[in-house]
Coordinates of C-alpha atoms and ligand atoms in Angstrom, one line a residue:
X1 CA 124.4 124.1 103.8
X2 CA 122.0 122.9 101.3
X3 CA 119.0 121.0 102.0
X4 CA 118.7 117.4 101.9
X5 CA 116.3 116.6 99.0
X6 CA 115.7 113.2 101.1
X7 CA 115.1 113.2 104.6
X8 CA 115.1 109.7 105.8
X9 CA 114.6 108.9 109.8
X10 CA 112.7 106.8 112.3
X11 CA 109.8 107.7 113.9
X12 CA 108.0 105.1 116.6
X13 CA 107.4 102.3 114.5
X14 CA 108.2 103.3 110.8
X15 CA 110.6 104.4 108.2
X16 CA 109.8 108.0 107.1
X17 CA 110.9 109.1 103.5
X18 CA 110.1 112.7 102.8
X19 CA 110.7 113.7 99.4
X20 CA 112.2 117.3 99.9
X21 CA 112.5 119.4 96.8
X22 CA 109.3 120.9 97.0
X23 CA 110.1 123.8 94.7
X24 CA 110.9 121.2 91.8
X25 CA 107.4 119.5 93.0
X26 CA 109.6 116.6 94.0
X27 CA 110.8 115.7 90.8
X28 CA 113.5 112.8 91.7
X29 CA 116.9 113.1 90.5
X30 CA 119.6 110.5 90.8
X31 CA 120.6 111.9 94.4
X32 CA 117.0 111.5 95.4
X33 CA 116.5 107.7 94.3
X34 CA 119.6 106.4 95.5
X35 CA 118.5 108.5 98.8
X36 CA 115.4 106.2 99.0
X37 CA 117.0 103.1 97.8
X38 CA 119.3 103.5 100.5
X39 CA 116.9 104.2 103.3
X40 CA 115.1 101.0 102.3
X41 CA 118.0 98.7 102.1
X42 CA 119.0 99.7 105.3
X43 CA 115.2 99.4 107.0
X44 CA 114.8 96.1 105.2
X45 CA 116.1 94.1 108.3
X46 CA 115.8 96.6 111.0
X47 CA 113.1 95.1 113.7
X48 CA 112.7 98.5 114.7
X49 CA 110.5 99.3 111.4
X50 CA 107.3 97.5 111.1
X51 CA 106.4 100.1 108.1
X52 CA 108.0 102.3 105.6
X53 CA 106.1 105.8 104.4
X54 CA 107.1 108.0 101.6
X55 CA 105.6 111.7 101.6
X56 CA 106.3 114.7 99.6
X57 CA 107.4 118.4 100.5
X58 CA 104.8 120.8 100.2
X59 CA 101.5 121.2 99.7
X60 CA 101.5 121.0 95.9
X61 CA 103.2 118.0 94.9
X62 CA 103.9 114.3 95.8
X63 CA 106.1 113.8 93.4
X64 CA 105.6 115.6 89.6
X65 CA 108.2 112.5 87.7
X66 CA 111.4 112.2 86.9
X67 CA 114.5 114.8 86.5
X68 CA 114.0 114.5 82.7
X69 CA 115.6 117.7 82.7
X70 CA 118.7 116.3 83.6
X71 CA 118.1 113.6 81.3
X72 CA 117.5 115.4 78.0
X73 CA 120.4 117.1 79.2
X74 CA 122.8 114.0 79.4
X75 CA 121.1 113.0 75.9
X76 CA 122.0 116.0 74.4
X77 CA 125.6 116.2 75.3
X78 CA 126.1 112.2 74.2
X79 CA 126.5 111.4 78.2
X80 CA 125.1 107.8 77.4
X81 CA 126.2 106.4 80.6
X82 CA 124.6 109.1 82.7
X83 CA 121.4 108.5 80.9
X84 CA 121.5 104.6 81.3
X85 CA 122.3 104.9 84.7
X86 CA 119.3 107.3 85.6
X87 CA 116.9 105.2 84.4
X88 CA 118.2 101.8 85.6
X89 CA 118.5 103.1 89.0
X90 CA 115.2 104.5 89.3
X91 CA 113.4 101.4 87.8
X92 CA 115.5 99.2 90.2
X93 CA 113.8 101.4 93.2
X94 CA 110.4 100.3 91.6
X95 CA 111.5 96.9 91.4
X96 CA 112.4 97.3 94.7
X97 CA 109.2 98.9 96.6
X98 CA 107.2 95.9 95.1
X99 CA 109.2 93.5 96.3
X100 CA 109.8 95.3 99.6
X101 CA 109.2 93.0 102.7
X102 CA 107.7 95.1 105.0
X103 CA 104.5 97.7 104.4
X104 CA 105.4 100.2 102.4
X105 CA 102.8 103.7 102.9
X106 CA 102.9 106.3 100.0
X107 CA 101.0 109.6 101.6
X108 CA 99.8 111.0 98.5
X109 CA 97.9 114.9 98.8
X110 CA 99.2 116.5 95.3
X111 CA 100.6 115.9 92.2
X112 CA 101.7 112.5 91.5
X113 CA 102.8 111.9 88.2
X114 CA 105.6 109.8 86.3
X115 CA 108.5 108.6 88.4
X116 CA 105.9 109.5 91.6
X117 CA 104.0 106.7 90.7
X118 CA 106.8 104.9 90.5
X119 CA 107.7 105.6 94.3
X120 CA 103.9 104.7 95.2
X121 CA 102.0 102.3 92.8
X122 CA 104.2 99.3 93.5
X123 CA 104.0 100.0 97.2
X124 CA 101.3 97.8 98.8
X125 CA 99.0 100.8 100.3
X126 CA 98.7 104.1 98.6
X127 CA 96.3 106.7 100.1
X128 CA 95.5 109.2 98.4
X129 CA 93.3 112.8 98.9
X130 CA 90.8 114.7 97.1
X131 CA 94.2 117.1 96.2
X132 CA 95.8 113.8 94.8
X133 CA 96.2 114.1 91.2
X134 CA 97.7 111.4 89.2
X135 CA 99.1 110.8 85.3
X136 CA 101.3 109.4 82.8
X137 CA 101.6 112.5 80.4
X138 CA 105.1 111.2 79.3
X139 CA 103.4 111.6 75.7
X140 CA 103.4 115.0 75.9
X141 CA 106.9 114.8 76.3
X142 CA 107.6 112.4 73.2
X143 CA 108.6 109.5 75.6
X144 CA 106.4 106.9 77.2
X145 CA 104.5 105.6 80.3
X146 CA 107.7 104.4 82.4
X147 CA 108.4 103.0 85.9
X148 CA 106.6 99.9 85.3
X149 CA 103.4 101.3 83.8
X150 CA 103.6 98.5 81.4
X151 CA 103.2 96.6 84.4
X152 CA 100.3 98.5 86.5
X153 CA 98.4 100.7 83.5
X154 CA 97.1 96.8 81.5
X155 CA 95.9 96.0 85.2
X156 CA 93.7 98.8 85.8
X157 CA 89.9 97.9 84.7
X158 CA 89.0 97.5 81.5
X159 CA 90.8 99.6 79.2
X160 CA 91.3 102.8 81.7
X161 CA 95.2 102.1 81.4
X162 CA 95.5 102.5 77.6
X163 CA 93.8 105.7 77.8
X164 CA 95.5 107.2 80.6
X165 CA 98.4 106.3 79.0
X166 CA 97.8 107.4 75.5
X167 CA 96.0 110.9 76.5
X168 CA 97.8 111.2 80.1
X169 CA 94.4 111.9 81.6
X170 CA 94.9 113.1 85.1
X171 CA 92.8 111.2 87.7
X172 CA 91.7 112.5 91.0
X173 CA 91.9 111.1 94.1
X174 CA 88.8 109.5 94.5
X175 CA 88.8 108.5 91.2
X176 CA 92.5 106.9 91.9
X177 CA 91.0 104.4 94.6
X178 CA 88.2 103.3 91.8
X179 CA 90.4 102.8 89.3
X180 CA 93.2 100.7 92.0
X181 CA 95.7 103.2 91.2
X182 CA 94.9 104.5 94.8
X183 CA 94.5 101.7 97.9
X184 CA 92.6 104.4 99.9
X185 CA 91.1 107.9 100.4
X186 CA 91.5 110.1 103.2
X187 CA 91.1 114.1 102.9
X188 CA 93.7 116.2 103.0
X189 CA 92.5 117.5 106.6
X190 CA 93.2 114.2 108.3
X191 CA 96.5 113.5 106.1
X192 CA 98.5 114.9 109.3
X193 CA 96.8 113.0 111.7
X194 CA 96.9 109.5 110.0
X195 CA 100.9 110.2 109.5
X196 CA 101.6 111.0 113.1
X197 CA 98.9 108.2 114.2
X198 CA 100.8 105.3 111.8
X199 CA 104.0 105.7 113.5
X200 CA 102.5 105.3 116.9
X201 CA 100.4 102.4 115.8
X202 CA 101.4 101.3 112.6
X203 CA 99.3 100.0 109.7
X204 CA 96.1 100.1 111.8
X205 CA 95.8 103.5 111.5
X206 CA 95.1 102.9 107.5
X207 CA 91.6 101.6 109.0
X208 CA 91.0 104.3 111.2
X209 CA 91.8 107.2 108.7
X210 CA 90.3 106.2 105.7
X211 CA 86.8 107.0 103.8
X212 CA 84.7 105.6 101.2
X213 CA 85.7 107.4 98.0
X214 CA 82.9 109.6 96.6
X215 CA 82.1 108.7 92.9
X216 CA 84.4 110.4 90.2
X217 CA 84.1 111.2 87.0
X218 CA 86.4 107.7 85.7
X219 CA 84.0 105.9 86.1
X220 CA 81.0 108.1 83.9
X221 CA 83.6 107.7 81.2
X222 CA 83.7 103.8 81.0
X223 CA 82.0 102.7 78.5
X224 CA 83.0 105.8 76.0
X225 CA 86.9 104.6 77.1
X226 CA 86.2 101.1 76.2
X227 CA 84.4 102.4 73.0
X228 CA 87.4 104.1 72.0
X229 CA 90.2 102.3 73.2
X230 CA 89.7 98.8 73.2
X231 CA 90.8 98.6 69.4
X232 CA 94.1 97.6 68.0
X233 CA 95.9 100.4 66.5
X234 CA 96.4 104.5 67.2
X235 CA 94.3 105.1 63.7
X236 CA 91.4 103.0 65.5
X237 CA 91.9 105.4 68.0
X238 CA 91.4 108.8 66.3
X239 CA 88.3 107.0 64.1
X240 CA 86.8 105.8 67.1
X241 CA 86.6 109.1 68.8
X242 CA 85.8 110.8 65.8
X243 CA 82.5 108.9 65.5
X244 CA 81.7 109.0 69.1
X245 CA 81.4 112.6 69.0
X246 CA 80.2 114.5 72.2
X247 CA 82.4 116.9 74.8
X248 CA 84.7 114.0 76.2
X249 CA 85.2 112.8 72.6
X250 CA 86.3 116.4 71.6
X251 CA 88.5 117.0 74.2
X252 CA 89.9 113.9 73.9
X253 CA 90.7 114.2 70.7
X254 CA 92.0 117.5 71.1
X255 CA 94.7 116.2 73.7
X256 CA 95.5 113.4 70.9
X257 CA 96.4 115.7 68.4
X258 CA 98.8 117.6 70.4
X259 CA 100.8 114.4 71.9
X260 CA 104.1 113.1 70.0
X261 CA 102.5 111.1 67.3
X262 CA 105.3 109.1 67.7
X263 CA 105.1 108.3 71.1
X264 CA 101.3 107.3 70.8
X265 CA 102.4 104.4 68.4
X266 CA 105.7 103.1 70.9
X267 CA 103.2 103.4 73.9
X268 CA 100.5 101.6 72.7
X269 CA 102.8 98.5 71.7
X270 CA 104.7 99.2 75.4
X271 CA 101.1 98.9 77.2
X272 CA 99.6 96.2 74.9
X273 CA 102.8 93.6 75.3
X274 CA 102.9 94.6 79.3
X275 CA 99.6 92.9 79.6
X276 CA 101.4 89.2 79.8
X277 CA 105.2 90.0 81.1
X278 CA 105.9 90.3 84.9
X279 CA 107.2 93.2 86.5
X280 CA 110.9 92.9 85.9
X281 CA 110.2 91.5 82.2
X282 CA 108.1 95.1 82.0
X283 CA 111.0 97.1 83.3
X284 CA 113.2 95.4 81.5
X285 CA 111.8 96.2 78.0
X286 CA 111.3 99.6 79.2
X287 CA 115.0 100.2 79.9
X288 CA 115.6 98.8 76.6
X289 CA 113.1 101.3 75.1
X290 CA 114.7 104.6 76.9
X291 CA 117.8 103.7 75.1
X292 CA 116.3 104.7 71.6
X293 CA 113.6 106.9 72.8
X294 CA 115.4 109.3 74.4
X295 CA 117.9 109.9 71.3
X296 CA 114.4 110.5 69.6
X297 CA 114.0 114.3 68.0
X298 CA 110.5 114.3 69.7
X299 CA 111.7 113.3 73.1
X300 CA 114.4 116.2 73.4
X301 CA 111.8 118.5 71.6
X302 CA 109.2 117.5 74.0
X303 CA 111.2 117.8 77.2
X304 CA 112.2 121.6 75.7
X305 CA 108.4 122.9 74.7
X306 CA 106.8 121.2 78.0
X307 CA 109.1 121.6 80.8
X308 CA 112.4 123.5 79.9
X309 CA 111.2 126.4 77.9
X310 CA 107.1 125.9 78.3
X311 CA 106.2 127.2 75.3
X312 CA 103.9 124.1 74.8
X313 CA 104.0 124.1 71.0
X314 CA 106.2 120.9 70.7
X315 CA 107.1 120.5 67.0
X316 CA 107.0 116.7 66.4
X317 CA 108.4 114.4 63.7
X318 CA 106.9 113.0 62.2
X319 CA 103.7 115.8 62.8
X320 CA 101.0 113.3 61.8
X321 CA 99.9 109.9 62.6
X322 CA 99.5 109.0 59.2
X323 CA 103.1 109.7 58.9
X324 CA 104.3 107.2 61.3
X325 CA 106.7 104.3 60.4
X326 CA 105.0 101.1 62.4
X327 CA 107.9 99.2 61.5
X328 CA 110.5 102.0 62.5
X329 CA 108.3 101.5 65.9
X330 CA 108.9 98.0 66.3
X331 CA 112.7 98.1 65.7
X332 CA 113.2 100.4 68.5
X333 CA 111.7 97.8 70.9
X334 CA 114.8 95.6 69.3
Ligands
QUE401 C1 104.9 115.6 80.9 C2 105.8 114.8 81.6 C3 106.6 115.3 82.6 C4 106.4 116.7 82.9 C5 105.5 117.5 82.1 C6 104.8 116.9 81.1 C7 107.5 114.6 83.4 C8 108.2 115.3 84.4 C9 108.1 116.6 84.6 C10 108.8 117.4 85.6 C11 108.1 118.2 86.5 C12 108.7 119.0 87.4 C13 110.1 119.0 87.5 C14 110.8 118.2 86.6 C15 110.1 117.4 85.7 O1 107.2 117.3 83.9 O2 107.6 113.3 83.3 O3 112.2 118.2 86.7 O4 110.8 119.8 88.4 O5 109.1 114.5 85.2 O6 103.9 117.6 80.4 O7 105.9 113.5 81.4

């Protein structure tokens, strides 16, 4: 018997998702978000849950994204159906969670990155630990901040959105509750107890469990992020930083020039046009955008160098910024 990479069940007064392929760090294939899609739909008008919460498997990872595997996969062997239907179910589930009727908890002590955010950002409370670590690297992949991160990432304050999504910073938990990615912080050591307390009492045990967030590092970084980023093209970017100088400057830089070029171009135009659509009109043009993006040389190359073979030299095309079509850009949002 194989395990079931979604364990859905009752327990006192809530809806427990866990997300159960922890040697994959949760990565959600297809199985996975119809599993939770499922569970919801059928919670949605059972009086017996007051609250839904969605764990993940492990002690390393919430969720780490989406099966992109499986995706370049489908991509590469012209199963065009199979990819649409991926990504159309899994932003649905987004779509979903945010308009859920009924508390929805994401327990989050680990990696939470991608599609993970996905499962927890739209959900009304997210509580996150000092082992909670979350991003957007999809750049590093050659594709783009997905799952409605056109949506949340223009929200977040200030310009903190473009840069996460432009360098796929990773934010710790504390961090997370500063920036609103996060609702609220509890440590890892009483992440047991408030799961086991919120299905004997429900949402009150939120209040109970949780801490004030010490001060992160996010917040340090401000004014350099709204220096940099708050400028209108990916040139600005680069000159910006350039002139900035100093160790986050470097570094930042130094993640820049290793992204797909490419994708730094499509995701600033996804973010920047995000910041006046709703929800579904930000899903909507982001299914649109996985049509072209993932028949992009730089997203199957990504996908290989990063996560299929890990040889982290991706060889993009084009290799430099200044080689970029802007206009090629804007036609795949078409
Ligand atoms: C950038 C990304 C992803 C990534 C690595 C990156 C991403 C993603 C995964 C991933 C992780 C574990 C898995 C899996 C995929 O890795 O989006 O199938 O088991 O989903 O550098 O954007």
């Amino acid at each position: 018997m194989t395990e079931q990479t979604v364990i859905a069940r009752k327990d006192g007064r809530i809806g427990r998702i866990l997300m159960n392929r922890p040697k994959a760090l949760n990565a959600l294939d297809i199985e996975m978000i119809r599993g939770i899609a499922v569970a919801l739909e059928q919670w949605r008008d059972d009086p017996h849950v007051h609250a839904v919460v969605i764990e993940g498997a492990g002690e390393r990872a919430f969720c780490a994204g989406g099966d992109i595997i499986a995706v370049r996969q489908a991509s590469m062997d012209g199963r065009r159906k199979d990819v649409e239907a991926f990504f159309a179910e899994e932003y649905a589930l987004n779509q979903m969670i945010a308009t859920y009727p009924k508390p929805y908890i994401a327990l989050i002590d680990g990696i939470c990155m991608g599609g993970g955010i996905g499962v927890s950002v739209h959900g009304a409370y997210r509580v996150a630990s000092e082992h909670a670590m979350f991003a957007m690297p999809e750049t590093a992949i050659g594709f783009f901040p997905d799952v409605g991160a056109s949506y949340f990432l223009p929200r977040l304050p200030g310009t903190v959105g473009m840069y996460l999504a432009l360098t796929g910073a990773r934010v710790l938990g504390a961090d997370a509750v500063h920036a609103g990615l996060a609702t609220h912080f509890v440590p890892r050591d009483k992440m047991v107890g408030l799961s086991a307390v919120l299905a004997k009492e429900g949402l009150a045990a939120l209040g109970q469990f949780a801490e004030a967030a010490p001060t992160g590092m996010l917040v340090a970084q401000h004014a350099a992020i709204e220096r940099c980023f708050n400028v209108g093209s990916v040139p600005e970017v680069f000159r910006h930083l350039e002139n900035q100088g100093g160790e986050w400057a470097e570094a930042t830089l130094k993640t820049l020039r290793g992204v797909s070029p490419s994708a730094l171009f499509w995701s600033m135009k996804l973010i920047r046009e995000g910041a006046d659509q709703t929800l579904a009109q930000c899903l909507a043009t982001e299914l649109k955008l996985t049509r072209t993006v993932t028949t992009h040389p730089d997203f199957l190359e990504g996908v290989r160098a990063m996560v299929v073979d890990k040889d982290r030299e991706p060889k993009w095309q084009p290799a430099r910024i200044e080689d970029v079509d802007s206009a090629g850009i804007a036609k795949m949002f078409a």
